[in-house]
Coordinates of C-alpha atoms in Angstrom, one line a residue:
M1 CA 173.0 97.3 63.4
E2 CA 176.2 97.9 65.4
L3 CA 176.1 99.4 68.9
E4 CA 179.1 100.9 70.7
K5 CA 179.7 98.8 73.9
V6 CA 180.1 100.5 77.2
D7 CA 181.4 99.1 80.5
S8 CA 180.0 99.3 84.1
A9 CA 181.9 102.5 84.8
V10 CA 180.2 104.3 81.9
L11 CA 176.8 102.9 82.9
C12 CA 177.2 104.1 86.5
K13 CA 177.9 107.6 85.3
A14 CA 175.0 107.5 82.9
L15 CA 172.6 106.6 85.8
K16 CA 173.6 109.9 87.5
S17 CA 173.2 112.1 84.4
E18 CA 169.9 113.7 83.1
N19 CA 171.1 113.4 79.5
W20 CA 171.5 109.6 79.7
K21 CA 168.8 106.9 80.0
V22 CA 169.4 103.2 80.8
I23 CA 166.9 100.8 79.4
D24 CA 166.4 97.1 80.3
T25 CA 165.3 95.3 77.1
R26 CA 164.8 91.9 78.6
N27 CA 161.4 90.2 79.1
S28 CA 159.2 92.3 81.5
C29 CA 159.1 89.4 83.9
T30 CA 162.8 89.5 84.4
F31 CA 162.7 93.2 85.1
M32 CA 160.1 92.4 87.7
G33 CA 162.2 89.8 89.4
W34 CA 161.9 86.4 87.6
C35 CA 165.1 84.7 86.3
L36 CA 164.1 83.2 83.0
N37 CA 167.2 83.0 80.8
G38 CA 170.0 82.0 83.2
E39 CA 170.6 85.5 84.5
K40 CA 173.2 85.5 87.3
K41 CA 171.1 88.1 89.2
K42 CA 167.4 88.7 89.6
G43 CA 165.7 92.0 89.0
H44 CA 167.1 95.0 87.2
I45 CA 169.7 97.7 87.6
P46 CA 168.5 100.4 90.0
G47 CA 167.7 103.6 88.0
A48 CA 167.0 101.8 84.8
T49 CA 163.6 101.8 83.0
D50 CA 162.3 99.1 80.7
Y51 CA 161.4 98.8 77.1
A52 CA 161.3 95.1 76.4
A53 CA 162.2 93.6 73.0
D54 CA 159.3 91.2 73.5
W55 CA 156.9 94.1 73.4
I56 CA 158.1 94.7 69.8
R57 CA 158.2 91.0 68.9
F58 CA 154.7 90.3 70.4
P59 CA 152.2 89.5 67.6
F60 CA 149.0 91.5 67.6
H61 CA 146.0 89.3 68.6
N62 CA 143.9 91.3 70.9
P63 CA 140.3 91.4 69.7
W64 CA 139.3 94.0 72.3
I65 CA 141.3 96.9 70.6
T66 CA 142.1 97.9 67.1
R67 CA 145.5 97.5 65.6
E68 CA 145.9 101.3 65.5
E69 CA 145.2 101.4 69.2
H70 CA 147.8 98.7 69.8
L71 CA 150.5 100.5 67.8
Q72 CA 149.8 103.7 69.8
R73 CA 150.8 101.9 72.9
Y74 CA 154.5 101.9 71.7
E75 CA 154.5 105.6 71.2
R76 CA 152.7 106.3 74.5
K77 CA 155.2 104.2 76.4
L78 CA 158.1 106.2 75.0
K79 CA 156.3 109.4 76.0
Q80 CA 155.5 108.0 79.5
K81 CA 159.1 107.1 80.1
G82 CA 160.3 110.5 78.8
L83 CA 162.5 108.9 76.1
T84 CA 163.4 111.3 73.3
P85 CA 165.9 111.3 70.4
D86 CA 168.0 113.8 72.2
D87 CA 168.9 111.3 74.9
N88 CA 172.0 109.2 75.1
I89 CA 170.6 105.7 75.6
I90 CA 172.3 102.6 77.0
L91 CA 170.4 99.4 76.1
Y92 CA 171.1 96.3 78.1
D93 CA 170.2 92.6 77.9
A94 CA 171.7 89.2 78.9
N95 CA 171.5 87.4 75.5
G96 CA 173.1 89.8 73.1
Q97 CA 169.8 90.0 71.1
D98 CA 167.1 91.9 72.9
A99 CA 169.0 95.2 73.0
Y100 CA 169.5 95.2 69.2
V101 CA 165.7 94.6 68.6
V102 CA 164.9 97.7 70.7
A103 CA 167.8 99.6 69.0
E104 CA 166.3 99.0 65.6
F105 CA 162.9 100.1 66.8
L106 CA 164.3 103.3 68.3
K107 CA 166.4 104.1 65.3
E108 CA 163.3 104.0 63.1
R109 CA 162.0 106.8 65.4
G110 CA 165.0 109.1 65.1
F111 CA 167.1 107.8 68.0
K112 CA 170.8 107.8 67.1
K113 CA 172.8 107.9 70.3
L114 CA 172.4 104.3 71.3
Y115 CA 174.9 102.1 73.2
Y116 CA 175.0 98.5 74.4
Y117 CA 175.7 97.0 77.9
N118 CA 175.9 93.3 78.9
F119 CA 173.8 92.8 82.1
D120 CA 176.1 89.8 83.0
Q121 CA 178.8 92.4 83.7
W122 CA 176.8 94.1 86.4
E123 CA 178.3 93.5 89.8
G124 CA 176.2 96.0 91.8
E125 CA 172.9 95.6 93.6
T126 CA 169.7 94.9 91.7
R127 CA 166.1 95.8 92.4
W128 CA 162.9 93.9 91.9
S129 CA 159.2 94.4 92.5
E130 CA 157.7 93.5 95.8
H131 CA 155.4 90.5 95.6
Y132 CA 156.4 89.9 92.0
E133 CA 155.2 86.3 92.5
M134 CA 151.6 87.6 92.0
F135 CA 152.3 87.9 88.3
V136 CA 153.9 84.7 86.8
P137 CA 155.5 84.2 83.4
A138 CA 154.2 81.5 81.1
Q139 CA 157.5 79.7 81.5
W140 CA 156.7 79.3 85.2
V141 CA 153.3 77.8 84.5
K142 CA 154.9 75.4 82.0
K143 CA 157.2 74.1 84.8
I144 CA 154.3 73.5 87.1
I145 CA 152.4 71.5 84.4
D146 CA 155.6 69.5 83.6
G147 CA 156.1 68.7 87.3
E148 CA 159.3 70.6 87.6
P149 CA 160.4 72.7 90.7
A150 CA 159.5 76.3 90.4
E151 CA 160.0 79.4 92.6
F152 CA 157.1 80.1 95.0
Y153 CA 155.6 76.7 94.3
D154 CA 155.4 74.1 97.1
G155 CA 154.6 71.1 94.9
G156 CA 151.1 70.7 96.2
P157 CA 147.7 70.7 94.3
Y158 CA 147.2 73.4 91.7
K159 CA 144.4 74.6 89.5
I160 CA 144.5 76.7 86.3
F161 CA 141.5 78.8 85.5
E162 CA 140.5 80.9 82.5
V163 CA 138.2 83.7 83.6
S164 CA 135.7 85.6 81.4
E165 CA 132.4 87.5 81.6
T166 CA 130.5 84.8 79.8
D167 CA 128.7 81.9 81.5
E168 CA 130.1 79.4 78.9
P169 CA 133.7 79.4 77.6
C170 CA 134.2 81.3 74.3
Q171 CA 135.1 79.5 71.1
E172 CA 138.7 80.7 71.3
F173 CA 139.0 78.8 74.6
L174 CA 137.5 75.7 73.1
D175 CA 139.8 75.9 70.1
G176 CA 142.9 76.0 72.3
H177 CA 143.9 76.9 75.9
I178 CA 146.6 76.2 78.5
P179 CA 146.5 72.5 79.3
G180 CA 144.3 71.6 82.3
S181 CA 142.5 75.0 82.3
V182 CA 139.0 75.2 83.6
H183 CA 136.6 78.0 82.7
I184 CA 135.2 80.3 85.4
S185 CA 132.6 82.9 84.8
V186 CA 132.6 86.2 86.8
N187 CA 128.9 85.4 87.4
E188 CA 130.1 82.6 89.7
F189 CA 131.6 85.1 92.2
Q190 CA 130.0 88.4 91.4
R191 CA 126.4 89.7 91.1
E192 CA 125.0 92.0 88.5
P193 CA 124.3 94.9 88.0
E194 CA 126.5 96.2 90.8
W195 CA 129.2 93.5 90.1
S196 CA 129.5 93.2 93.8
T197 CA 131.1 90.1 95.3
V198 CA 128.6 87.4 96.4
S199 CA 128.2 86.6 100.1
D200 CA 130.8 84.7 102.0
K201 CA 128.6 81.6 102.1
E202 CA 128.2 81.7 98.3
L203 CA 132.0 82.2 97.9
E204 CA 132.5 79.0 99.9
Q205 CA 130.2 77.1 97.6
F206 CA 131.9 78.7 94.6
A207 CA 135.3 77.4 95.9
C208 CA 133.9 73.9 96.5
N209 CA 132.3 73.8 93.0
N210 CA 135.7 74.6 91.4
G211 CA 137.9 72.4 93.6
I212 CA 139.6 75.3 95.4
T213 CA 140.8 75.0 98.9
I214 CA 142.8 77.4 101.1
D215 CA 146.0 75.4 100.2
T216 CA 145.4 75.1 96.4
T217 CA 147.9 77.0 94.2
V218 CA 145.6 78.9 91.9
I219 CA 146.8 80.1 88.5
I220 CA 144.5 82.6 86.7
Y221 CA 144.5 84.1 83.2
A222 CA 142.1 85.4 80.5
M223 CA 141.9 84.9 76.8
G224 CA 143.4 88.2 75.8
Y225 CA 143.9 90.8 78.6
K226 CA 140.8 91.5 80.6
G227 CA 140.4 92.6 84.2
A228 CA 138.2 89.6 85.2
S229 CA 141.2 87.5 86.1
Q230 CA 142.6 90.2 88.3
V231 CA 139.2 90.6 90.1
L232 CA 139.1 86.9 90.8
A233 CA 142.6 87.0 92.2
S234 CA 141.4 89.7 94.7
V235 CA 138.4 87.6 95.6
L236 CA 140.5 84.5 96.3
R237 CA 142.9 86.4 98.5
Y238 CA 140.0 87.9 100.4
M239 CA 138.7 84.3 100.9
G240 CA 142.1 83.2 102.1
V241 CA 143.7 81.2 99.3
K242 CA 147.4 81.2 100.2
N243 CA 148.9 81.1 96.7
V244 CA 147.2 83.0 94.0
H245 CA 149.1 83.8 90.7
C246 CA 147.9 85.7 87.6
I247 CA 149.7 84.9 84.4
N248 CA 151.6 88.1 83.4
G249 CA 149.9 89.1 80.2
S250 CA 147.2 86.8 79.0
S251 CA 146.6 83.5 77.1
Y252 CA 148.7 85.1 74.3
S253 CA 151.8 84.9 76.5
W254 CA 151.4 81.1 76.4
V255 CA 151.0 81.1 72.7
F256 CA 154.0 83.6 72.3
Q257 CA 156.3 81.1 74.0
G258 CA 155.3 78.4 71.4
Y259 CA 153.8 76.1 74.0
E260 CA 151.2 73.5 73.0
S261 CA 147.6 74.2 73.7
E262 CA 144.7 71.9 74.6
K263 CA 141.2 71.8 73.0
G264 CA 137.8 71.3 74.5
N265 CA 136.2 72.1 77.8
N266 CA 137.6 70.6 81.0
P267 CA 135.0 69.8 83.6
K268 CA 135.1 71.3 87.1
Q269 CA 136.4 69.0 89.9
P270 CA 134.5 69.8 93.1
V271 CA 135.8 69.4 96.7
E272 CA 133.8 69.0 99.8
S273 CA 135.3 71.9 101.8
F274 CA 137.3 75.1 101.3
G275 CA 139.1 74.3 104.5
A276 CA 138.8 77.6 106.4
Q277 CA 136.3 80.2 107.4
I278 CA 135.7 83.0 104.8
P279 CA 137.1 85.7 104.8
Q280 CA 140.6 85.1 106.0
K281 CA 141.8 88.5 104.6
P282 CA 138.7 90.8 104.9
R283 CA 140.7 94.0 104.0
E284 CA 141.3 92.7 100.4
I285 CA 137.8 93.8 99.4
V286 CA 136.0 97.0 100.5
K287 CA 132.3 96.7 101.0
I288 CA 129.9 99.6 100.1
E289 CA 129.4 100.6 103.7
E290 CA 133.1 101.0 104.2
A291 CA 133.5 102.9 100.9
R292 CA 130.7 105.3 102.0
L293 CA 132.7 106.2 105.1
I294 CA 135.6 107.2 102.8
T295 CA 133.4 109.5 100.7
E296 CA 132.2 111.1 103.9
K297 CA 135.7 111.7 105.1
K298 CA 135.1 109.4 108.1
S299 CA 138.0 107.2 107.2
E300 CA 141.7 107.8 106.5
D301 CA 141.5 105.4 103.5
Q302 CA 141.6 106.7 99.9
L303 CA 139.2 105.9 97.1
V304 CA 140.9 105.9 93.6
D305 CA 138.7 106.1 90.5
M306 CA 140.0 104.0 87.6
R307 CA 137.4 104.9 85.1
P308 CA 138.1 107.0 82.0
W309 CA 138.2 110.8 82.4
E310 CA 134.9 111.3 80.6
Q311 CA 133.2 109.1 83.2
F312 CA 135.0 110.8 86.1
T313 CA 134.0 114.2 85.0
G314 CA 130.4 113.1 84.4
E315 CA 130.2 113.5 80.6
T316 CA 129.0 109.9 80.4
S317 CA 128.3 107.1 82.9
G318 CA 130.0 104.7 80.5
Y319 CA 127.6 101.9 81.3
P320 CA 124.1 101.3 80.0
Y321 CA 122.9 100.1 83.4
I322 CA 124.2 103.3 85.2
P323 CA 121.9 106.2 84.5
K324 CA 123.8 108.9 86.4
G325 CA 127.1 110.4 85.3
G326 CA 129.8 111.8 87.7
R327 CA 131.9 110.6 90.5
L328 CA 131.9 109.7 94.2
A329 CA 132.8 112.5 96.6
N330 CA 136.4 112.7 97.9
T331 CA 137.9 110.4 95.3
I332 CA 141.1 110.6 93.3
W333 CA 141.3 110.0 89.6
C334 CA 144.4 108.0 88.5
A335 CA 143.4 106.1 85.3
E336 CA 146.2 106.7 82.9
K337 CA 146.2 103.1 81.5
Y338 CA 149.6 103.3 79.9
Y339 CA 151.2 103.1 83.3
Y340 CA 149.4 99.8 84.1
L341 CA 149.9 97.7 80.9
N342 CA 152.8 97.2 78.5
P343 CA 152.2 96.8 74.7
D344 CA 152.3 93.0 75.1
E345 CA 149.7 93.2 77.9
T346 CA 152.1 92.4 80.7
I347 CA 151.9 94.5 83.9
G348 CA 153.6 97.8 83.7
N349 CA 156.7 99.1 85.6
A350 CA 155.9 99.0 89.3
E351 CA 158.3 101.8 90.2
E352 CA 156.9 104.2 87.6
M353 CA 153.4 103.2 88.6
L354 CA 154.1 104.2 92.2
E355 CA 155.5 107.6 91.0
H356 CA 152.4 108.1 88.9
W357 CA 150.2 107.4 91.9
K358 CA 152.1 110.0 93.9
S359 CA 151.6 112.5 91.1
C360 CA 147.9 111.9 91.2
G361 CA 147.9 112.8 94.9
I362 CA 147.8 109.3 96.4
D363 CA 149.4 109.0 99.8
L364 CA 151.2 105.6 99.7
E365 CA 151.4 105.6 103.5
K366 CA 147.6 105.1 103.7
R367 CA 145.3 102.4 102.5
V368 CA 144.4 102.8 98.8
V369 CA 141.1 101.4 97.5
F370 CA 140.7 101.2 93.7
F371 CA 137.4 100.9 91.9
C372 CA 135.9 101.4 88.4
G373 CA 132.3 101.4 87.0
S374 CA 131.9 97.7 87.0
G375 CA 133.2 96.7 90.4
A376 CA 136.7 96.3 91.8
W377 CA 139.6 97.3 89.6

């Protein structure tokens, strides 16, 4: 389809108008701050939202949700971002392709007032997410494996781990995974049924068993999006590992890029010492005693419940090993999942996430402690 092209002057006016929306259609990682396709500038245009063409291109693989649930994500994202057919919408990209993919998608949903802008023409300031290096694109991981220079990588030892709830790797992992990946089970660093983090002494042994030192660059992912990889990232930061990165998305991000996979089960390669006393960053994880002080209003910190609404209100506990329903005292509910994940399972728009937190009553000037029914969120 053809789109009327607009220049920077029109786009600047659009950013100030309630009747216009500006949408970044590039890969979510570029919106976040990564330069993946030769962009002249990192980040995105201030005031723009995102609706990436890769969300639409992304093949459905996730075994944890139905296809109908997956398709609902697209509509919920439009609603979340307040995009309606009444809006004048400027779509921008840097390759002359992404914007047109999203334009076709929107046209099928009744959007007609669509325009095109070339991001390379933008000479103003750009904005990117703070600490975007925590979530790395598959392209970045490929560079590390190939021995090429990469942003935020010092060239030292690295480890790639696939994390799951099972003691042994699943068949999908055995059939094909990111080269060099080693399986880690959550049971190696958490304890059932509370799913609490094991003792510092046990964490040191866990690190040694998996060849992790304080100076190791650790890259983590899951086979299909699951929170286990994010939990391990928090645990490693608590321990003191300096460079911890989660693949933005899941194993499917690697497959989506067309990169080769490896079969089998790589063995762990232990080391003798973690190299530092644990914990180096104790505030990364909140222990039960500290959380209790928050519920009793003896702390200025905030507890944020990330469970579904039915669990927060007490209709169900949501877990077979938790007999009681309801919530902790003095907690805030903020579990609208569509703010946190994009349709391709990459991390959601950080700016919109912060606004969502504010709307839930979270004070961003204070410490925020997230939890769900199965441990840290």
